[in-house]
Coordinates of C-alpha atoms in Angstrom, one line a residue:
Chain A
M1 CA 98.9 129.4 77.6
K2 CA 97.7 128.1 74.4
L3 CA 94.8 127.2 76.4
G4 CA 94.6 130.9 77.6
S5 CA 94.6 131.9 74.2
I6 CA 91.8 129.4 73.0
Y7 CA 89.6 130.6 76.0
A8 CA 90.9 134.5 75.3
L9 CA 89.7 134.9 71.4
I10 CA 86.6 132.5 72.9
A11 CA 85.8 134.5 75.3
L12 CA 85.6 137.8 73.3
G13 CA 83.2 136.1 70.7
Y14 CA 81.2 135.9 74.3
T15 CA 81.7 139.8 75.1
M16 CA 80.2 141.0 72.1
V17 CA 77.7 139.6 72.0
Y18 CA 76.7 140.0 76.2
G19 CA 77.9 143.8 75.4
V20 CA 75.3 144.5 72.6
L21 CA 72.0 142.0 73.6
R22 CA 72.9 141.1 77.3
L23 CA 72.5 137.3 76.4
I24 CA 74.9 134.5 76.9
N25 CA 74.6 132.8 73.9
F26 CA 75.0 129.4 74.9
A27 CA 75.5 129.0 71.3
H28 CA 79.4 130.5 70.9
G29 CA 81.1 127.0 72.1
D30 CA 79.3 124.8 69.6
V31 CA 80.3 127.2 66.7
F32 CA 83.7 127.4 68.2
M33 CA 83.3 123.2 67.5
L34 CA 82.2 124.2 64.5
G35 CA 84.9 125.8 63.3
A36 CA 87.6 123.2 64.2
M37 CA 85.1 120.2 62.6
L38 CA 84.6 122.1 59.3
S39 CA 88.2 123.1 59.0
I40 CA 89.2 119.3 59.3
Y41 CA 86.5 119.0 56.2
F42 CA 87.8 122.4 54.2
A43 CA 91.4 120.9 54.7
R44 CA 90.2 117.6 52.9
W45 CA 88.1 119.1 49.9
T46 CA 91.3 121.3 49.3
R47 CA 93.8 118.7 49.8
L48 CA 95.6 121.1 51.8
D49 CA 95.9 118.6 54.6
M50 CA 98.5 116.9 51.8
H51 CA 101.1 119.6 51.8
P52 CA 101.5 121.0 55.2
S53 CA 102.4 125.2 55.1
W54 CA 102.1 128.3 56.8
I55 CA 99.9 129.3 53.7
S56 CA 97.8 126.4 54.2
L57 CA 97.2 126.7 57.5
F58 CA 96.3 130.4 57.5
C59 CA 94.2 129.5 54.1
I60 CA 92.4 127.2 56.6
I61 CA 91.9 129.9 59.6
G62 CA 90.1 132.0 57.0
M63 CA 87.5 129.1 55.9
A64 CA 86.8 128.5 59.2
M65 CA 86.4 132.3 60.0
A66 CA 84.2 132.8 57.1
A67 CA 82.6 130.3 57.3
C68 CA 81.8 130.3 61.4
G69 CA 80.8 134.4 61.0
L70 CA 78.4 133.1 58.4
I71 CA 76.6 130.5 60.8
G72 CA 76.8 132.8 63.3
G73 CA 75.4 135.4 61.0
V74 CA 72.4 133.1 60.0
I75 CA 72.3 131.7 64.0
E76 CA 71.5 135.5 65.3
R77 CA 68.8 135.6 62.0
V78 CA 66.5 132.8 63.0
A79 CA 66.8 132.6 66.0
Y80 CA 67.7 135.2 68.1
R81 CA 66.2 138.1 66.2
P82 CA 62.1 136.8 66.1
L83 CA 62.7 137.3 69.8
R84 CA 63.8 140.8 70.2
S85 CA 61.6 142.0 72.0
A86 CA 60.5 139.0 74.2
P87 CA 61.9 138.5 77.6
K88 CA 65.0 137.5 77.9
L89 CA 64.7 134.2 79.5
S90 CA 63.0 133.1 76.3
L91 CA 65.7 134.2 74.8
L92 CA 68.0 132.4 76.5
I93 CA 66.1 129.1 76.4
T94 CA 66.6 129.4 72.5
A95 CA 70.5 129.4 72.7
I96 CA 70.4 126.3 74.7
G97 CA 67.9 125.4 72.0
V98 CA 70.3 126.1 69.3
S99 CA 73.6 124.8 71.4
L100 CA 71.2 121.7 71.7
L101 CA 70.3 121.6 68.0
I102 CA 74.2 121.9 66.9
E103 CA 75.6 119.6 68.8
N104 CA 72.8 116.5 68.4
A105 CA 73.0 117.5 64.7
G106 CA 76.7 117.0 64.8
Q107 CA 76.4 113.9 66.4
L108 CA 74.3 112.1 63.5
H109 CA 76.4 109.5 61.0
A110 CA 74.9 111.9 58.4
V111 CA 77.1 115.5 59.7
F112 CA 80.3 114.4 61.3
G113 CA 79.1 110.9 63.4
P114 CA 79.3 110.9 67.1
T115 CA 83.1 109.7 67.2
P116 CA 86.1 112.2 67.1
Q117 CA 88.3 113.0 63.9
A118 CA 91.8 113.7 63.3
F119 CA 93.3 116.8 63.2
P120 CA 95.3 117.2 60.0
G121 CA 98.7 117.8 60.6
L122 CA 98.8 121.9 58.9
I123 CA 102.0 122.8 59.7
E124 CA 104.9 120.2 61.2
T125 CA 105.6 120.8 65.2
R126 CA 109.2 122.2 65.8
E127 CA 110.9 123.0 68.9
A128 CA 111.1 127.1 68.6
I129 CA 111.9 129.0 71.6
H130 CA 113.8 128.1 74.5
I131 CA 113.5 130.5 77.3
G132 CA 115.8 129.7 80.3
S133 CA 114.5 126.2 80.9
L134 CA 111.4 126.4 78.9
T135 CA 111.1 125.3 75.6
L136 CA 107.7 126.3 73.2
S137 CA 106.8 124.6 70.2
N138 CA 106.0 126.7 67.2
I139 CA 102.1 125.5 67.4
E140 CA 102.1 126.9 71.7
V141 CA 104.5 130.3 69.6
L142 CA 101.8 130.6 66.3
V143 CA 98.4 130.5 68.8
F144 CA 100.0 132.7 71.1
V145 CA 100.3 134.7 67.7
V146 CA 97.1 134.5 65.9
A147 CA 95.2 135.1 69.1
I148 CA 97.4 138.3 70.2
A149 CA 97.0 139.2 66.2
L150 CA 93.1 139.0 65.9
M151 CA 92.6 140.9 69.5
V152 CA 94.7 143.9 68.2
I153 CA 92.1 144.0 64.8
L154 CA 89.5 143.5 67.3
H155 CA 90.5 146.7 69.1
F156 CA 91.0 148.8 66.2
I157 CA 87.3 147.5 64.8
V158 CA 86.1 148.3 68.1
H159 CA 87.5 151.6 68.6
H160 CA 88.1 153.2 65.1
T161 CA 85.9 152.4 62.9
K162 CA 82.2 153.6 62.3
L163 CA 81.3 150.0 62.8
G164 CA 82.7 149.7 66.3
L165 CA 81.4 153.2 67.1
A166 CA 78.1 151.9 66.6
M167 CA 78.4 148.4 68.5
R168 CA 79.7 150.5 71.5
A169 CA 76.6 152.9 71.1
V170 CA 74.0 149.8 70.9
S171 CA 76.0 148.1 73.9
F172 CA 75.9 151.4 76.0
N173 CA 72.8 152.1 75.3
Y174 CA 70.4 149.9 73.1
Q175 CA 67.4 152.5 72.7
T176 CA 69.5 155.7 72.4
A177 CA 71.8 154.4 69.9
S178 CA 68.3 153.5 67.4
L179 CA 67.5 156.8 67.9
M180 CA 70.3 158.2 67.4
G181 CA 69.9 156.6 63.6
V182 CA 72.3 153.4 64.4
N183 CA 70.6 150.5 62.4
V184 CA 70.2 148.2 65.9
D185 CA 69.9 144.8 63.7
H186 CA 72.8 145.5 61.3
V187 CA 75.3 146.6 64.3
I188 CA 74.4 143.3 65.8
S189 CA 74.6 140.8 62.8
F190 CA 77.9 142.5 62.6
T191 CA 78.8 141.5 66.2
F192 CA 77.6 138.0 65.9
I193 CA 79.6 137.7 62.4
L194 CA 82.4 139.3 64.5
G195 CA 82.4 136.9 67.8
S196 CA 81.6 133.6 66.1
A197 CA 84.4 134.6 63.3
L198 CA 87.0 135.0 66.0
A199 CA 85.4 131.8 67.7
G200 CA 86.1 129.5 64.2
A201 CA 89.7 131.2 64.4
A202 CA 89.3 129.9 67.9
G203 CA 88.9 126.3 66.6
V204 CA 91.6 126.0 63.8
L205 CA 94.1 127.1 66.9
F206 CA 92.3 124.6 69.0
G207 CA 92.6 121.3 67.0
L208 CA 96.1 122.5 66.2
S209 CA 96.5 121.8 69.7
Y210 CA 94.8 119.3 70.6
P211 CA 94.0 117.5 67.1
S212 CA 91.3 115.3 68.2
I213 CA 87.2 117.1 67.8
D214 CA 83.8 115.5 67.7
P215 CA 80.9 117.6 68.1
L216 CA 80.5 117.7 71.8
T217 CA 84.6 119.4 72.0
G218 CA 82.5 122.4 72.0
F219 CA 80.4 122.5 75.3
A220 CA 83.2 122.4 78.3
P221 CA 85.7 125.0 76.3
G222 CA 82.6 127.7 75.4
I223 CA 81.3 127.5 79.5
R224 CA 84.9 128.5 80.6
A225 CA 85.8 130.8 78.1
F226 CA 82.2 132.3 79.2
V227 CA 83.3 131.9 83.2
A228 CA 87.0 134.1 81.5
A229 CA 84.4 136.4 80.0
V230 CA 82.8 137.3 83.4
L231 CA 85.9 136.8 85.5
G232 CA 87.1 139.9 82.9
G233 CA 84.2 141.6 83.4
I234 CA 81.8 140.9 80.7
G235 CA 81.9 143.3 78.0
S236 CA 85.4 144.4 78.0
I237 CA 87.9 143.3 75.4
P238 CA 91.0 143.6 77.4
G239 CA 89.0 141.3 80.4
A240 CA 88.1 138.8 77.8
L241 CA 91.9 138.9 76.9
L242 CA 92.9 138.9 80.8
G243 CA 90.4 136.4 81.6
G244 CA 91.1 133.6 79.3
F245 CA 94.8 133.5 80.3
L246 CA 94.1 133.2 84.0
I247 CA 91.5 130.8 83.5
G248 CA 94.1 128.9 81.1
E249 CA 96.5 128.8 83.5
A250 CA 94.0 127.8 86.7
E251 CA 93.3 124.8 84.7
T252 CA 96.7 124.1 84.0
L253 CA 98.0 124.4 86.9
T254 CA 95.1 122.3 89.2
A255 CA 95.5 119.5 86.3
S256 CA 99.1 119.6 87.1
Y257 CA 99.0 120.3 91.2
I258 CA 95.3 118.6 92.5
S259 CA 94.0 116.1 89.8
S260 CA 93.5 116.5 86.6
T261 CA 89.9 115.3 87.4
Y262 CA 88.9 118.7 89.7
K263 CA 90.4 120.5 86.2
D264 CA 86.6 120.7 85.2
A265 CA 85.2 121.8 88.6
I266 CA 87.8 124.8 88.8
A267 CA 86.3 127.2 86.1
F268 CA 83.0 126.9 88.0
V269 CA 84.9 127.3 91.4
I270 CA 86.2 130.6 89.8
L271 CA 83.0 131.6 88.1
I272 CA 80.7 131.1 92.0
L273 CA 83.6 133.0 93.6
V274 CA 84.1 135.9 90.9
L275 CA 80.1 136.8 90.8
L276 CA 80.0 136.8 94.9
I277 CA 82.9 139.0 95.7
K278 CA 83.1 140.6 92.7
P279 CA 80.4 140.7 90.1
S280 CA 81.5 143.1 87.8
G281 CA 84.8 140.8 87.0
L282 CA 88.4 142.4 87.2
L283 CA 88.0 144.9 84.3
G284 CA 84.1 145.8 84.0
K285 CA 82.6 149.1 84.5
K286 CA 80.5 148.7 87.4
T287 CA 76.8 149.1 86.9
I288 CA 73.7 150.3 88.5
E289 CA 70.1 148.6 88.1
K290 CA 67.9 151.5 87.4
V291 CA 64.1 151.0 87.4
Chain B
M1 CA 45.3 122.2 90.7
R2 CA 42.6 124.0 93.0
M3 CA 41.0 120.9 93.7
L4 CA 44.2 119.7 95.9
K5 CA 42.9 122.2 98.3
N6 CA 40.5 119.6 99.8
N7 CA 42.5 117.3 101.8
A8 CA 39.8 114.6 102.0
T9 CA 40.0 114.1 98.2
I10 CA 44.3 114.1 98.6
L11 CA 44.2 110.9 100.6
M12 CA 41.7 109.3 98.9
A13 CA 43.7 109.8 96.0
F14 CA 46.8 108.2 97.8
A15 CA 44.5 105.6 98.7
V16 CA 43.9 105.1 95.1
L17 CA 47.7 105.1 94.4
L18 CA 48.0 102.4 97.2
V19 CA 44.9 100.0 95.1
L20 CA 46.5 100.4 92.1
D21 CA 50.0 99.8 94.2
R22 CA 49.2 96.3 95.5
I23 CA 46.9 95.5 91.9
T24 CA 50.5 95.8 89.6
A25 CA 52.4 93.9 92.4
A26 CA 50.0 91.1 92.6
T27 CA 49.1 91.3 88.6
G28 CA 52.8 90.9 88.3
W29 CA 53.0 93.8 86.2
N30 CA 55.6 95.4 88.0
H31 CA 58.4 93.2 86.4
S32 CA 57.0 94.1 82.9
Y33 CA 58.5 97.7 80.5
Y34 CA 55.3 99.3 80.5
Y35 CA 55.6 99.2 84.5
K36 CA 59.5 101.6 84.4
I37 CA 58.4 103.4 82.1
L38 CA 55.3 104.7 84.4
I39 CA 58.6 104.6 87.3
D40 CA 60.1 106.5 84.7
V41 CA 57.1 109.6 84.4
G42 CA 56.1 109.3 87.9
I43 CA 60.3 111.0 88.5
A44 CA 60.4 113.0 85.4
A45 CA 57.1 114.8 87.1
I46 CA 58.3 115.1 90.3
L47 CA 61.5 116.5 88.9
A48 CA 59.6 118.9 86.4
V49 CA 56.7 120.1 88.6
S50 CA 59.4 121.4 91.3
L51 CA 61.8 123.2 89.2
N52 CA 58.6 124.7 88.0
L53 CA 58.6 126.7 91.0
I54 CA 61.8 127.6 90.6
N55 CA 62.2 128.1 87.1
G56 CA 58.3 128.8 85.6
I57 CA 56.5 130.1 89.0
T58 CA 59.5 132.5 90.4
G59 CA 61.2 133.6 86.8
Q60 CA 64.6 132.4 88.2
F61 CA 66.3 130.2 86.0
S62 CA 68.3 127.2 87.5
L63 CA 70.3 125.1 85.1
G64 CA 71.2 122.7 88.3
H65 CA 68.7 120.4 88.9
A66 CA 70.7 117.5 87.7
G67 CA 73.0 118.1 90.5
F68 CA 70.8 118.3 93.3
M69 CA 69.1 115.1 92.2
A70 CA 72.6 113.6 92.2
L71 CA 72.9 114.6 95.8
G72 CA 69.6 113.2 96.7
A73 CA 70.6 109.9 94.5
Y74 CA 73.9 109.4 96.0
V75 CA 72.6 110.3 100.2
A76 CA 69.4 108.1 99.6
A77 CA 72.0 105.2 98.0
S78 CA 74.2 105.5 100.4
F79 CA 71.9 105.3 103.5
S80 CA 69.9 102.2 102.3
S81 CA 74.1 100.2 101.0
F82 CA 75.6 101.4 103.8
V83 CA 73.3 101.7 107.0
M84 CA 70.1 99.9 106.4
K85 CA 71.4 96.8 104.7
P86 CA 74.1 96.2 106.8
W87 CA 72.1 96.8 110.2
V88 CA 69.5 94.4 108.0
A89 CA 72.2 91.6 107.6
H90 CA 73.4 92.7 111.5
M91 CA 69.6 91.9 112.4
H92 CA 69.1 88.2 110.6
W93 CA 66.5 89.0 109.9
T94 CA 65.2 87.2 106.7
G95 CA 62.1 87.5 104.3
G96 CA 58.9 89.2 105.4
V97 CA 60.8 91.2 107.9
E98 CA 63.9 92.1 105.5
T99 CA 62.0 93.1 103.1
A100 CA 59.6 95.6 104.9
A101 CA 63.0 97.0 106.7
L102 CA 64.1 97.7 103.9
G103 CA 61.6 99.6 102.7
I104 CA 60.9 101.7 105.5
G105 CA 65.1 101.7 105.3
A106 CA 64.5 103.5 101.3
G107 CA 62.0 105.8 102.7
I108 CA 63.9 107.6 105.3
A109 CA 66.7 107.5 102.6
I110 CA 64.7 109.0 100.1
V111 CA 63.8 111.8 102.4
L112 CA 67.1 111.8 103.7
G113 CA 68.7 112.6 100.6
G114 CA 65.0 115.7 99.7
I115 CA 66.7 117.0 103.1
T116 CA 70.5 117.1 102.3
A117 CA 69.2 118.5 98.6
A118 CA 67.2 121.0 100.6
M119 CA 70.3 121.8 102.0
A120 CA 72.7 121.7 99.3
G121 CA 69.9 124.1 97.5
L122 CA 69.6 126.6 100.5
I123 CA 73.9 127.0 100.4
V124 CA 73.7 126.7 96.6
G125 CA 70.8 129.7 97.2
I126 CA 71.8 132.3 99.3
P127 CA 74.8 133.5 97.4
T128 CA 73.8 133.1 94.0
L129 CA 70.2 134.3 94.2
R130 CA 71.3 137.7 94.3
L131 CA 72.7 137.3 90.7
R132 CA 69.6 137.4 87.9
G133 CA 68.7 135.6 84.9
D134 CA 71.1 134.6 83.2
Y135 CA 74.1 135.0 85.5
L136 CA 71.9 132.4 87.5
A137 CA 71.9 130.0 84.8
I138 CA 75.8 130.0 84.7
A139 CA 75.8 129.6 88.6
T140 CA 73.8 127.1 89.3
L141 CA 74.5 125.2 86.2
G142 CA 78.5 125.6 87.6
F143 CA 77.4 124.3 91.0
G144 CA 75.2 120.9 89.1
E145 CA 78.8 119.9 87.5
I146 CA 80.9 121.3 90.7
I147 CA 78.5 118.3 92.6
R148 CA 78.7 115.6 90.0
I149 CA 82.5 116.7 89.8
L150 CA 82.8 116.1 93.2
I151 CA 80.3 112.2 93.2
L152 CA 83.0 111.6 89.9
N153 CA 85.7 112.0 92.6
T154 CA 84.4 110.2 95.8
E155 CA 85.7 106.2 95.5
A156 CA 83.6 105.2 98.6
V157 CA 80.5 105.7 96.1
G158 CA 82.3 104.1 93.5
G159 CA 83.5 107.0 91.6
P160 CA 83.5 107.0 87.5
R161 CA 82.0 103.0 88.2
G162 CA 78.8 104.2 89.4
M163 CA 77.2 102.9 92.5
G164 CA 75.0 99.4 92.3
D165 CA 73.4 97.2 94.1
I166 CA 70.9 99.3 95.5
P167 CA 67.8 97.8 97.4
T168 CA 65.1 98.8 94.7
N169 CA 61.8 99.7 96.7
A170 CA 61.0 102.5 94.6
N171 CA 57.5 100.9 93.7
F172 CA 54.7 102.9 92.0
F173 CA 53.1 103.6 95.0
W174 CA 55.9 105.5 96.2
V175 CA 56.5 107.1 93.3
Y176 CA 53.5 108.9 92.5
G177 CA 52.8 109.3 96.7
W178 CA 55.5 111.7 96.4
M179 CA 55.0 113.1 92.8
L180 CA 51.6 113.8 94.4
A181 CA 52.5 115.1 97.9
C182 CA 54.8 117.8 95.5
V183 CA 52.1 118.7 93.0
V184 CA 50.3 119.1 96.7
M185 CA 53.3 121.0 98.2
V186 CA 53.8 123.7 94.5
S187 CA 50.2 124.1 93.8
R188 CA 49.4 125.0 97.7
L189 CA 52.4 127.2 97.7
V190 CA 50.9 128.7 94.3
Y191 CA 48.0 129.3 95.6
S192 CA 48.8 130.3 98.9
V193 CA 49.8 134.7 99.5
K194 CA 53.4 132.9 98.9
G195 CA 52.5 131.8 96.0
K196 CA 51.1 135.4 94.8
A197 CA 54.9 136.7 96.0
F198 CA 56.3 134.2 93.3
F199 CA 54.6 135.3 90.3
A200 CA 55.3 139.0 91.5
I201 CA 59.4 138.3 91.7
R202 CA 59.1 136.7 88.8
E203 CA 57.0 139.2 86.6
D204 CA 59.2 142.2 88.6
E205 CA 61.4 141.8 90.9
F206 CA 62.1 145.8 91.5
A207 CA 58.7 146.3 91.6
A208 CA 57.9 143.2 94.0
S209 CA 60.7 144.5 96.5
M210 CA 59.2 147.7 96.4
I211 CA 55.8 146.5 98.1
G212 CA 57.4 144.9 100.5
I213 CA 58.2 141.2 99.5
D214 CA 61.4 140.0 100.3
I215 CA 62.5 138.8 97.8
T216 CA 65.3 136.7 98.9
R217 CA 63.4 135.2 101.2
Y218 CA 61.1 134.0 98.7
K219 CA 63.8 132.8 96.3
V220 CA 65.4 130.9 98.7
L221 CA 62.2 129.2 99.6
A222 CA 61.2 128.4 95.9
F223 CA 64.7 127.3 95.5
L224 CA 64.5 125.0 99.2
T225 CA 61.2 123.6 98.4
G226 CA 62.4 122.5 94.3
S227 CA 65.7 121.7 95.6
F228 CA 63.9 119.1 98.1
F229 CA 61.7 117.0 95.8
A230 CA 64.8 117.2 93.3
G231 CA 66.7 115.2 95.7
V232 CA 63.6 112.7 96.5
A233 CA 63.0 112.7 92.7
G234 CA 66.6 111.3 93.0
G235 CA 66.7 108.7 95.6
L236 CA 62.9 107.4 93.9
F237 CA 65.5 106.4 91.2
A238 CA 68.8 105.8 92.7
H239 CA 66.0 103.1 94.8
S240 CA 63.8 102.3 90.9
A241 CA 64.9 99.8 88.3
T242 CA 68.2 98.7 88.6
G243 CA 69.0 100.2 91.2
F244 CA 72.7 101.0 89.9
I245 CA 73.4 105.0 89.5
V246 CA 76.9 106.4 87.8
P247 CA 77.6 109.7 88.5
G248 CA 77.4 110.6 84.6
E249 CA 73.6 109.7 84.9
F250 CA 73.1 113.7 86.0
D251 CA 74.9 116.1 84.2
T252 CA 74.4 119.0 82.1
L253 CA 72.5 117.2 79.7
K254 CA 69.9 116.1 82.2
S255 CA 69.3 119.4 84.0
I256 CA 68.7 121.1 80.2
E257 CA 66.4 117.7 79.6
I258 CA 63.9 118.8 82.9
V259 CA 64.2 122.6 81.5
V260 CA 62.9 121.7 78.2
M261 CA 60.1 119.2 80.1
V262 CA 58.6 123.0 82.3
V263 CA 59.1 125.2 78.6
L264 CA 57.3 122.8 76.9
G265 CA 54.6 122.9 80.3
G266 CA 54.3 126.3 80.0
L267 CA 56.3 128.1 82.8
G268 CA 54.0 128.9 85.7
S269 CA 51.6 125.4 84.9
I270 CA 51.9 122.7 86.9
S271 CA 49.8 120.3 85.0
G272 CA 51.2 121.4 81.9
S273 CA 55.0 120.1 83.6
L274 CA 53.0 117.3 84.1
I275 CA 51.9 116.6 80.9
A276 CA 55.3 117.8 79.5
A277 CA 57.0 115.3 81.8
A278 CA 54.8 112.6 81.0
V279 CA 55.2 113.2 76.9
L280 CA 58.6 113.6 76.8
T281 CA 59.7 110.4 79.0
I282 CA 57.0 108.3 77.2
L283 CA 57.9 109.5 73.0
P284 CA 61.4 108.9 73.4
E285 CA 60.9 105.6 74.6
A286 CA 58.0 104.7 71.8
L287 CA 60.4 106.4 69.2
R288 CA 63.4 103.4 69.9
Q289 CA 64.7 103.6 66.8
F290 CA 65.1 107.2 65.4
S291 CA 67.0 107.1 69.2
D292 CA 69.8 109.5 67.5
Y293 CA 67.5 111.8 65.8
R294 CA 65.4 112.6 69.7
M295 CA 68.0 114.7 71.2
V296 CA 68.1 116.6 67.4
A297 CA 63.8 117.2 67.7
Y298 CA 64.1 118.0 71.3
S299 CA 66.4 121.2 70.5
L300 CA 64.5 122.0 67.3
L301 CA 61.5 121.7 69.2
L302 CA 62.6 124.3 72.1
I303 CA 63.5 126.3 69.3
I304 CA 60.6 126.1 67.1
M305 CA 58.5 126.6 70.7
M306 CA 60.2 130.0 71.8
L307 CA 59.7 131.2 68.0
T308 CA 56.0 130.4 67.8
R309 CA 54.6 129.8 71.7
P310 CA 57.1 131.2 74.2
Q311 CA 54.5 130.7 76.9
G312 CA 54.7 126.9 76.4
L313 CA 51.8 124.3 75.3
M314 CA 49.5 125.3 78.5
G315 CA 51.4 128.4 79.2
M316 CA 50.0 129.7 82.9
R317 CA 46.4 127.8 83.1
E318 CA 45.7 124.7 84.4
L319 CA 43.7 121.9 83.6
T320 CA 40.7 122.0 85.6
F321 CA 38.5 118.8 85.9
P322 CA 34.6 119.9 86.5
R323 CA 33.2 120.4 89.8
R324 CA 31.6 117.0 91.1
R325 CA 33.0 114.7 89.4
P326 CA 35.0 111.8 91.0
S327 CA 38.7 112.2 89.7
T328 CA 41.8 111.4 90.4
P329 CA 44.5 113.9 90.2
A330 CA 46.9 113.6 87.0

């Protein structure tokens, strides 16, 4: 379930960016890694890792979200905006390039180094809830609650603010929205910042659950979260949530009932099945291609 | 590339390759470090040109080329190790006959690898080629990973430990002979009526289908040819250098590396792919001491290329040679 919550948070970023830009932001998984990695450094600098408490945890989550939001905005501004009118393929290749750049620059010794780093225990792990034979640790509960809270906030932003309206307009029809006076560039930047901030939060939650982070950590969860977004119906926020939980469950079940080595393949199998059977995803809208 | 229309030129090129191969063997140069790089360049060139047919010429973005390469490598290696070697041992052949038998066996193995990869390409292609653009990229990436994970879990071919003791008969002639075959095949496709259909699909799928091009058929054709040569390249790779392969060599990064070659050389330019394959194989070897920065440089190159010259080094152009001047095709 915590895996599912984390996938869902990352998937939201994919879904939003895909919604406004029709781009698979390959670098999104790496922004998620940066969220986890940077929060290790933040915790060391601020010495919050010495004082595990809820307050320090939320400080770190806040910092990671701010940092990732900033990074996401910069990536959009530098790498994607100049290609706004270029063919989609160029944009996709650029996204792959950005992803590779973050992964490989991160592996340099001057940056993070190639070895995994331990994520500080920001709160003590305790068994929190017993439901029948099921025992949940406080981290599992926390991951779930934070993920749901962030999604509720996101839902509010998208559906009850002016910026959210603009986002929906841009994702509905980019050109019409710009004719109606929506500043498309601002909206796209904002979407990137929002999505990347969510990925940053997911990074911290991931670090709490799996406390070993290296510069390549982001790739696999990133791809799986993308699969989750496609499964739920890309462009749909509740879809990303549902898809995230389903993929997380599918992986856990595969690891426990079939083989943990096949765990990595199950997401792709699901992806291909979805694309073949219902390309619009579970909760996605069916779109008709027009010339 | 147009000069490859002439059959006599092609035969001559094969003869030149054979002579060069004999020279390298006679001088003992085929054990040197530079020879190994030369072989790597040839294999990279096959991969890049075959992927260019899919990505550049037909415009179907595939990120699973390493998967097909892996399939070809493992099928070819299995044939050589599990069929040819026991058979040669059973016949009690030694010396020259043994070498010749293993060589022919490797040739068959490589073709088998190519055919298996092509079959996989067909199976993967028919359903996924309905998808467009970025979805196709992710689906092919997924297929590539699935192939790798299946190999990783197959104990018969060594699983994660890899497979060793493969006869190393992929020499200069075989590698560059296949490269020539690949270039000839792809360029003939491109300069035929089919080539026009490929480009039409790349430029606008809807318009292409409106003028009566069977889009699926041409996409599958491109995919089939591309994955065949990826399988061949894998087979050659398995039979080259150390005769040892592990599944980890065929991961997504490898696919991306081939994509970088195609993009850098120019989507749609065969000679561009050849040049990029050579440059991107030789450069990391020349800059070994900076190996940490290699992938950083790759990714920056990719981004800057897309921002400043999205059509690649060569764009759609090809290297041409002035007529009447005898020259070996690159």
